[in-house]
Amino acid sequence: MTFVRIMGMGYYLPKKVVTNDDLSKCVDTSDEWIRTRTGIVQRHIAANNEACSDLALQAAKQALTNANIAPEAIDLLIVATVTSDMQFPSTAAILQAKLGLRTIMAFDINAACSGFVYALDVARHFLTNGVYRYALVIGSDKLSAIVNWKDRNTCVLFGDGAGACVLGQSDTNAHCVVDGFLGADGSNPDWLCIPAGGSLQPATATTVANHLHFVSMNGREVFKVAVRRMMEAVRGVLERQKLTIADIQWIVPHQANLRIIQALADELGFPMDRMICNIDQTGNTSAASIPVALAQAEAAGRFHPGERILLVAFGGGLTWGASLIQY
Ligand SMILES: CC(C)(COP(=O)(O)OP(=O)(O)OC[C@H]1O[C@@H](n2cnc3c(N)ncnc32)[C@H](O)[C@@H]1OP(=O)(O)O)[C@@H](O)C(=O)NCCC(=O)NCCS
């Protein structure tokens, strides 16, 4: 049987840090409101000339180095993002050239904040089937480019970053991606979206004047559905693997709101000190959120051989998913 091993991880957070106090100078908000409602203290913001592929490039280089794999060995490149450098071509195609990869299959996945978990599972299937030997999977997002910096309902929540992992075929189950359970429900696409700029409402002077090219969100509805859908994903993957939550040592949840993470921990009966959280430092970095938190926790030596780690995400779509990793 072929296992799919995480051979190395990397992450990148832009240098510029914007604190809650900095934001309170631009919109009617306060450090106290943002901390208590979201758990966010600061976020990293990319430079004007840093695009999604540039963030991804830094994370990917680090992952390749940590995996000790040459770029030429990579057979498959997937970038999860909602902030592609351009509407098309894909960020993955652009990154193929920037990284000097062979002319391999490279594509983007748009599953919003669940993107990395989706991408991980797609790559897992390609490797398990023996189609490819090594895959590079990246979550990269520059939310600062699509947020209305005058809208306090959304601008305080997001940040920029990228996280990457190199996957490879393996004969043993150590450091492996075991399973994934994914879902989507598009009945309320407007709960979290960019209304214009697509084929439904192409860009016009009016769409620009009406701020329809920025993230629009129904925070209360998303909050309510997030915990329910993440529970569904966790239960789905545990049931399929004939495990219970007591068999899991760590959860790396999507970093959208500390209260959502706490609610998930409560519902699962899972200790908060085993939930990996970096939201205070990063805000919600969308598809980058889980791989950045995972790479940081691994670099800090928090995981031990034999432990099981669950990644669990939700995002625009709505989409959701969980991945099980055997460390
Ligand atoms: C957005 C979110 C933090 C709001 O928290 P909340 O406790 O639900 O707050 P409410 O929506 O009840 O708003 C409370 C008040 O705070 C105000 N408010 C919103 N943003 C604010 C800010 N940055 N600073 C100060 N006040 C703010 C609102 O205008 C509202 O005022 P009102 O009562 O006078 O209308 C929360 O709903 C959330 O995290 N939702 C999920 C969003 C998410 O995760 N999105 C990404 C998914 S991947």
Short mmCIF file of C-alpha atoms and ligand atoms in Angstrom, two decimals:
data_model
loop_
_atom_site.label_atom_id
_atom_site.label_comp_id
_atom_site.label_asym_id
_atom_site.label_seq_id
_atom_site.Cartn_x
_atom_site.Cartn_y
_atom_site.Cartn_z
CA MET A 1 0.00 0.00 0.00
CA THR A 2 1.21 3.48 -0.80
CA PHE A 3 1.11 6.08 1.98
CA VAL A 4 1.26 9.83 1.41
CA ARG A 5 3.91 11.43 3.57
CA ILE A 6 4.29 15.10 4.50
CA MET A 7 7.99 15.42 3.71
CA GLY A 8 8.47 19.05 4.63
CA MET A 9 6.54 22.21 5.38
CA GLY A 10 7.16 25.94 5.09
CA TYR A 11 5.34 29.20 5.65
CA TYR A 12 5.70 32.87 4.94
CA LEU A 13 4.18 35.88 6.64
CA PRO A 14 4.89 39.33 5.15
CA LYS A 15 7.11 41.63 7.19
CA LYS A 16 4.61 44.43 7.75
CA VAL A 17 2.54 44.01 10.92
CA VAL A 18 -0.70 45.94 11.44
CA THR A 19 -2.00 46.00 15.02
CA ASN A 20 -5.56 46.54 16.19
CA ASP A 21 -4.53 49.98 17.42
CA ASP A 22 -3.25 50.80 13.92
CA LEU A 23 -6.67 49.84 12.51
CA SER A 24 -8.53 51.92 15.08
CA LYS A 25 -6.92 54.97 13.44
CA CYS A 26 -8.57 54.11 10.08
CA VAL A 27 -12.00 52.74 11.07
CA ASP A 28 -14.35 53.10 14.05
CA THR A 29 -13.09 50.12 16.08
CA SER A 30 -10.91 49.37 19.08
CA ASP A 31 -8.28 46.88 20.20
CA GLU A 32 -10.70 45.78 22.93
CA TRP A 33 -13.56 45.05 20.47
CA ILE A 34 -11.36 43.09 18.05
CA ARG A 35 -9.62 41.07 20.79
CA THR A 36 -12.78 40.10 22.63
CA ARG A 37 -14.92 39.34 19.53
CA THR A 38 -12.25 37.58 17.46
CA GLY A 39 -9.05 36.88 19.44
CA ILE A 40 -7.03 38.79 16.84
CA VAL A 41 -4.25 41.12 18.04
CA GLN A 42 -2.33 41.77 14.83
CA ARG A 43 -2.08 40.63 11.22
CA HIS A 44 0.68 40.59 8.55
CA ILE A 45 0.05 42.64 5.42
CA ALA A 46 1.87 42.07 2.12
CA ALA A 47 3.67 44.88 0.29
CA ASN A 48 1.96 46.40 -2.76
CA ASN A 49 4.36 44.59 -5.09
CA GLU A 50 3.94 41.21 -3.33
CA ALA A 51 1.30 39.12 -5.12
CA CYS A 52 -0.21 35.80 -4.08
CA SER A 53 2.43 33.87 -6.06
CA ASP A 54 5.23 35.77 -4.27
CA LEU A 55 3.90 34.75 -0.86
CA ALA A 56 3.50 31.17 -2.13
CA LEU A 57 7.04 31.20 -3.54
CA GLN A 58 8.63 31.91 -0.15
CA ALA A 59 6.57 29.22 1.62
CA ALA A 60 7.25 26.69 -1.16
CA LYS A 61 11.02 27.26 -1.12
CA GLN A 62 11.09 26.64 2.62
CA ALA A 63 8.98 23.48 2.27
CA LEU A 64 11.25 22.14 -0.48
CA THR A 65 14.34 22.82 1.65
CA ASN A 66 12.80 21.16 4.71
CA ALA A 67 11.74 18.18 2.59
CA ASN A 68 15.20 18.02 1.00
CA ILE A 69 13.54 17.69 -2.41
CA ALA A 70 14.79 19.44 -5.54
CA PRO A 71 12.17 21.53 -7.40
CA GLU A 72 12.70 19.33 -10.49
CA ALA A 73 11.37 16.31 -8.58
CA ILE A 74 7.91 17.82 -8.12
CA ASP A 75 5.24 16.17 -10.32
CA LEU A 76 2.14 18.13 -9.28
CA LEU A 77 1.56 21.68 -8.03
CA ILE A 78 -1.70 22.82 -6.43
CA VAL A 79 -2.28 26.32 -5.04
CA ALA A 80 -5.37 26.95 -2.93
CA THR A 81 -6.33 30.62 -3.11
CA VAL A 82 -9.11 33.15 -3.63
CA THR A 83 -6.67 35.96 -4.36
CA SER A 84 -4.91 34.72 -7.47
CA ASP A 85 -2.38 37.16 -8.98
CA MET A 86 -4.82 37.63 -11.87
CA GLN A 87 -8.28 36.25 -12.71
CA PHE A 88 -6.35 33.90 -14.96
CA PRO A 89 -3.86 32.35 -15.54
CA SER A 90 -3.79 30.43 -12.29
CA THR A 91 -1.34 31.33 -9.55
CA ALA A 92 -0.09 27.75 -9.80
CA ALA A 93 0.89 28.28 -13.43
CA ILE A 94 2.72 31.49 -12.54
CA LEU A 95 4.42 29.77 -9.62
CA GLN A 96 5.56 26.86 -11.80
CA ALA A 97 7.85 29.27 -13.63
CA LYS A 98 8.93 31.22 -10.54
CA LEU A 99 9.97 28.00 -8.78
CA GLY A 100 11.64 26.56 -11.89
CA LEU A 101 9.54 23.39 -11.80
CA ARG A 102 9.28 21.08 -14.78
CA THR A 103 6.24 21.77 -17.02
CA ILE A 104 4.07 19.68 -14.74
CA MET A 105 0.34 19.77 -14.03
CA ALA A 106 -0.32 22.95 -12.03
CA PHE A 107 -3.69 24.36 -11.04
CA ASP A 108 -5.51 26.47 -8.44
CA ILE A 109 -8.30 25.36 -6.15
CA ASN A 110 -10.90 27.87 -5.05
CA ALA A 111 -12.54 26.57 -1.89
CA ALA A 112 -11.90 29.80 0.04
CA CYS A 113 -10.67 29.15 3.58
CA SER A 114 -11.11 25.38 3.15
CA GLY A 115 -8.80 25.48 0.12
CA PHE A 116 -5.73 23.90 1.70
CA VAL A 117 -7.70 20.95 3.09
CA TYR A 118 -9.30 20.46 -0.33
CA ALA A 119 -5.92 20.68 -2.10
CA LEU A 120 -4.32 18.25 0.33
CA ASP A 121 -6.99 15.67 -0.41
CA VAL A 122 -6.78 16.08 -4.18
CA ALA A 123 -3.00 15.64 -4.05
CA ARG A 124 -3.37 12.64 -1.69
CA HIS A 125 -5.49 10.85 -4.28
CA PHE A 126 -3.04 11.51 -7.12
CA LEU A 127 -0.17 10.15 -5.01
CA THR A 128 -2.07 7.17 -3.58
CA ASN A 129 -3.08 6.13 -7.09
CA GLY A 130 0.57 6.13 -8.06
CA VAL A 131 0.02 8.75 -10.77
CA TYR A 132 2.60 11.09 -9.26
CA ARG A 133 5.46 10.68 -6.79
CA TYR A 134 5.88 14.17 -5.30
CA ALA A 135 3.36 17.00 -4.95
CA LEU A 136 3.69 20.56 -3.73
CA VAL A 137 0.51 21.83 -2.05
CA ILE A 138 0.21 25.47 -1.04
CA GLY A 139 -2.39 27.69 0.59
CA SER A 140 -1.65 31.31 -0.25
CA ASP A 141 -3.85 34.38 0.14
CA LYS A 142 -3.48 38.13 0.06
CA LEU A 143 -6.82 39.08 1.60
CA SER A 144 -5.58 42.65 2.10
CA ALA A 145 -6.00 43.08 -1.68
CA ILE A 146 -9.74 42.30 -1.62
CA VAL A 147 -10.84 43.78 1.70
CA ASN A 148 -12.52 47.17 1.95
CA TRP A 149 -10.25 48.98 4.41
CA LYS A 150 -13.13 51.32 5.28
CA ASP A 151 -15.48 48.46 6.32
CA ARG A 152 -14.93 47.65 9.99
CA ASN A 153 -17.12 44.55 9.73
CA THR A 154 -14.54 42.79 7.58
CA CYS A 155 -11.20 44.60 7.48
CA VAL A 156 -10.26 43.77 11.08
CA LEU A 157 -10.58 40.03 10.47
CA PHE A 158 -8.10 39.23 7.71
CA GLY A 159 -4.36 39.03 7.03
CA ASP A 160 -1.93 37.78 4.37
CA GLY A 161 0.32 34.71 4.27
CA ALA A 162 1.20 31.39 2.68
CA GLY A 163 1.85 27.86 3.90
CA ALA A 164 3.21 24.95 1.87
CA CYS A 165 3.92 21.26 2.13
CA VAL A 166 5.73 18.73 0.00
CA LEU A 167 3.96 15.38 -0.19
CA GLY A 168 5.65 12.18 -1.32
CA GLN A 169 4.81 8.50 -1.70
CA SER A 170 5.93 6.41 1.26
CA ASP A 171 5.99 2.76 2.37
CA THR A 172 5.28 3.58 6.03
CA ASN A 173 2.47 5.51 7.65
CA ALA A 174 4.65 7.99 9.60
CA HIS A 175 3.95 11.70 8.90
CA CYS A 176 1.14 10.68 6.58
CA VAL A 177 -2.08 12.22 5.36
CA VAL A 178 -4.48 9.39 6.11
CA ASP A 179 -7.90 10.63 5.00
CA GLY A 180 -10.01 13.67 4.17
CA PHE A 181 -13.71 14.47 4.47
CA LEU A 182 -14.95 17.45 2.45
CA GLY A 183 -18.22 19.19 1.76
CA ALA A 184 -19.87 22.20 0.13
CA ASP A 185 -23.28 23.91 0.17
CA GLY A 186 -23.84 26.76 -2.26
CA SER A 187 -27.37 27.68 -1.17
CA ASN A 188 -26.22 31.00 0.30
CA PRO A 189 -23.21 32.09 -1.78
CA ASP A 190 -23.72 35.73 -0.76
CA TRP A 191 -22.94 35.02 2.91
CA LEU A 192 -19.25 35.28 2.05
CA CYS A 193 -18.31 36.49 -1.40
CA ILE A 194 -16.98 39.18 -3.71
CA PRO A 195 -20.19 40.14 -5.51
CA ALA A 196 -18.77 41.61 -8.73
CA GLY A 197 -15.91 41.07 -11.15
CA GLY A 198 -17.01 37.59 -12.22
CA SER A 199 -19.24 36.52 -15.12
CA LEU A 200 -22.41 37.25 -13.12
CA GLN A 201 -21.62 40.93 -12.56
CA PRO A 202 -18.64 41.99 -14.68
CA ALA A 203 -16.70 45.06 -13.56
CA THR A 204 -18.28 48.41 -14.45
CA ALA A 205 -17.87 51.90 -13.08
CA THR A 206 -21.03 51.27 -11.05
CA THR A 207 -19.76 48.04 -9.45
CA VAL A 208 -16.59 49.87 -8.47
CA ALA A 209 -18.52 52.85 -7.08
CA ASN A 210 -20.73 50.46 -5.06
CA HIS A 211 -17.70 48.67 -3.54
CA LEU A 212 -18.79 45.35 -5.04
CA HIS A 213 -15.23 44.15 -5.66
CA PHE A 214 -14.51 43.76 -1.95
CA VAL A 215 -15.27 40.89 0.45
CA SER A 216 -18.90 41.00 1.55
CA MET A 217 -19.90 38.92 4.57
CA ASN A 218 -22.85 38.01 6.75
CA GLY A 219 -20.75 37.39 9.85
CA ARG A 220 -23.54 36.15 12.09
CA GLU A 221 -24.78 33.48 9.66
CA VAL A 222 -21.26 32.32 8.84
CA PHE A 223 -20.47 32.07 12.56
CA LYS A 224 -23.53 29.87 13.19
CA VAL A 225 -22.91 27.48 10.31
CA ALA A 226 -19.12 27.25 10.79
CA VAL A 227 -19.17 25.17 13.96
CA ARG A 228 -21.92 22.84 12.68
CA ARG A 229 -20.12 22.13 9.40
CA MET A 230 -16.72 21.65 11.04
CA MET A 231 -18.32 19.18 13.46
CA GLU A 232 -19.75 17.32 10.46
CA ALA A 233 -16.30 17.15 8.84
CA VAL A 234 -14.58 15.95 12.02
CA ARG A 235 -17.25 13.30 12.65
CA GLY A 236 -17.11 12.22 9.01
CA VAL A 237 -13.40 11.53 9.00
CA LEU A 238 -13.39 9.95 12.48
CA GLU A 239 -16.26 7.59 11.62
CA ARG A 240 -14.62 6.49 8.40
CA GLN A 241 -11.37 5.77 10.23
CA LYS A 242 -13.24 4.07 13.12
CA LEU A 243 -11.73 6.53 15.61
CA THR A 244 -13.16 8.76 18.33
CA ILE A 245 -12.09 12.22 19.39
CA ALA A 246 -10.14 10.57 22.25
CA ASP A 247 -7.78 9.16 19.58
CA ILE A 248 -6.82 12.68 18.42
CA GLN A 249 -3.93 14.53 20.09
CA TRP A 250 -4.04 17.85 18.18
CA ILE A 251 -6.50 19.87 16.12
CA VAL A 252 -5.34 22.57 13.72
CA PRO A 253 -8.52 24.55 13.03
CA HIS A 254 -9.02 27.28 10.47
CA GLN A 255 -8.08 30.53 12.21
CA ALA A 256 -11.15 32.70 11.61
CA ASN A 257 -12.30 33.58 15.11
CA LEU A 258 -11.08 32.36 18.50
CA ARG A 259 -14.70 32.10 19.67
CA ILE A 260 -15.47 29.73 16.79
CA ILE A 261 -12.43 27.63 17.73
CA GLN A 262 -13.55 27.58 21.37
CA ALA A 263 -17.09 26.60 20.39
CA LEU A 264 -15.71 23.74 18.28
CA ALA A 265 -13.53 22.53 21.17
CA ASP A 266 -16.56 22.65 23.51
CA GLU A 267 -18.79 20.70 21.10
CA LEU A 268 -16.10 18.07 20.59
CA GLY A 269 -15.14 17.88 24.26
CA PHE A 270 -11.57 18.56 23.16
CA PRO A 271 -9.08 20.51 25.34
CA MET A 272 -8.39 24.07 24.17
CA ASP A 273 -4.64 23.70 24.90
CA ARG A 274 -4.54 20.98 22.19
CA MET A 275 -6.10 23.31 19.60
CA ILE A 276 -3.27 24.94 17.64
CA CYS A 277 -4.01 28.69 17.57
CA ASN A 278 -2.05 31.53 16.04
CA ILE A 279 -5.00 33.77 15.17
CA ASP A 280 -3.79 36.43 17.61
CA GLN A 281 -0.68 36.92 15.45
CA THR A 282 -2.06 36.39 11.94
CA GLY A 283 -5.81 37.04 11.76
CA ASN A 284 -7.67 35.00 9.16
CA THR A 285 -5.29 34.27 6.27
CA SER A 286 -7.87 32.19 4.38
CA ALA A 287 -6.30 29.22 2.54
CA ALA A 288 -2.96 29.92 4.26
CA SER A 289 -4.38 29.72 7.76
CA ILE A 290 -4.12 25.96 8.39
CA PRO A 291 -0.76 25.27 6.67
CA VAL A 292 0.85 28.26 8.42
CA ALA A 293 -0.39 27.12 11.85
CA LEU A 294 0.62 23.52 11.08
CA ALA A 295 4.11 24.48 9.86
CA GLN A 296 4.69 26.75 12.88
CA ALA A 297 3.59 24.05 15.33
CA GLU A 298 5.80 21.49 13.64
CA ALA A 299 8.79 23.85 13.65
CA ALA A 300 8.18 24.45 17.37
CA GLY A 301 8.41 20.67 17.97
CA ARG A 302 4.87 20.36 19.32
CA PHE A 303 4.04 17.10 17.54
CA HIS A 304 5.43 13.69 18.51
CA PRO A 305 5.68 10.42 16.58
CA GLY A 306 2.47 8.41 16.61
CA GLU A 307 0.22 11.37 17.41
CA ARG A 308 -2.86 12.02 15.30
CA ILE A 309 -3.58 15.54 14.08
CA LEU A 310 -6.87 16.76 12.63
CA LEU A 311 -6.99 19.74 10.30
CA VAL A 312 -10.46 21.28 10.11
CA ALA A 313 -11.67 24.16 7.98
CA PHE A 314 -14.70 26.09 6.74
CA GLY A 315 -14.96 28.94 4.30
CA GLY A 316 -16.82 30.78 1.58
CA GLY A 317 -19.07 28.66 -0.60
CA LEU A 318 -19.79 27.49 1.98
CA THR A 319 -17.13 24.82 1.98
CA TRP A 320 -15.73 22.71 4.81
CA GLY A 321 -13.41 19.81 5.38
CA ALA A 322 -11.21 17.82 7.73
CA SER A 323 -7.94 15.97 7.12
CA LEU A 324 -6.42 13.34 9.35
CA ILE A 325 -2.65 13.24 9.72
CA GLN A 326 -0.74 10.44 11.42
CA TYR A 327 2.48 11.99 12.70
C1 LIG B 1 -17.73 39.23 12.40
C2 LIG B 1 -17.88 38.84 13.84
C3 LIG B 1 -16.53 38.93 14.53
C4 LIG B 1 -18.83 39.80 14.54
O1 LIG B 1 -18.92 39.46 15.91
P1 LIG B 1 -20.36 39.47 16.62
O2 LIG B 1 -20.13 39.23 18.06
O3 LIG B 1 -21.20 38.47 15.87
O4 LIG B 1 -20.81 40.94 16.38
P2 LIG B 1 -22.20 41.40 15.76
O5 LIG B 1 -22.32 40.97 14.34
O6 LIG B 1 -23.25 40.95 16.72
O7 LIG B 1 -22.04 42.96 15.79
C5 LIG B 1 -22.06 43.65 17.02
C6 LIG B 1 -21.86 45.12 16.80
O8 LIG B 1 -20.46 45.37 16.58
C7 LIG B 1 -20.31 46.24 15.46
N1 LIG B 1 -19.03 45.99 14.83
C8 LIG B 1 -18.76 45.18 13.77
N2 LIG B 1 -17.44 45.23 13.51
C9 LIG B 1 -16.88 46.06 14.41
C10 LIG B 1 -15.57 46.49 14.67
N3 LIG B 1 -14.52 46.07 13.92
N4 LIG B 1 -15.34 47.33 15.68
C11 LIG B 1 -16.35 47.75 16.46
N5 LIG B 1 -17.63 47.40 16.27
C12 LIG B 1 -17.89 46.53 15.27
C13 LIG B 1 -21.48 45.93 14.57
O9 LIG B 1 -21.72 47.02 13.73
C14 LIG B 1 -22.59 45.69 15.56
O10 LIG B 1 -23.10 46.94 15.93
P3 LIG B 1 -24.68 47.13 16.14
O11 LIG B 1 -25.05 46.17 17.24
O12 LIG B 1 -24.77 48.56 16.52
O13 LIG B 1 -25.29 46.78 14.83
C15 LIG B 1 -18.44 37.39 14.00
O14 LIG B 1 -19.79 37.38 13.60
C16 LIG B 1 -17.67 36.41 13.19
O15 LIG B 1 -16.51 36.13 13.44
N6 LIG B 1 -18.34 35.76 12.21
C17 LIG B 1 -17.70 34.80 11.37
C18 LIG B 1 -16.91 35.52 10.32
C19 LIG B 1 -15.88 34.64 9.69
O16 LIG B 1 -15.33 33.78 10.31
N7 LIG B 1 -15.61 34.90 8.41
C20 LIG B 1 -14.62 34.20 7.69
C21 LIG B 1 -15.06 32.82 7.43
S1 LIG B 1 -13.81 31.89 6.69
#
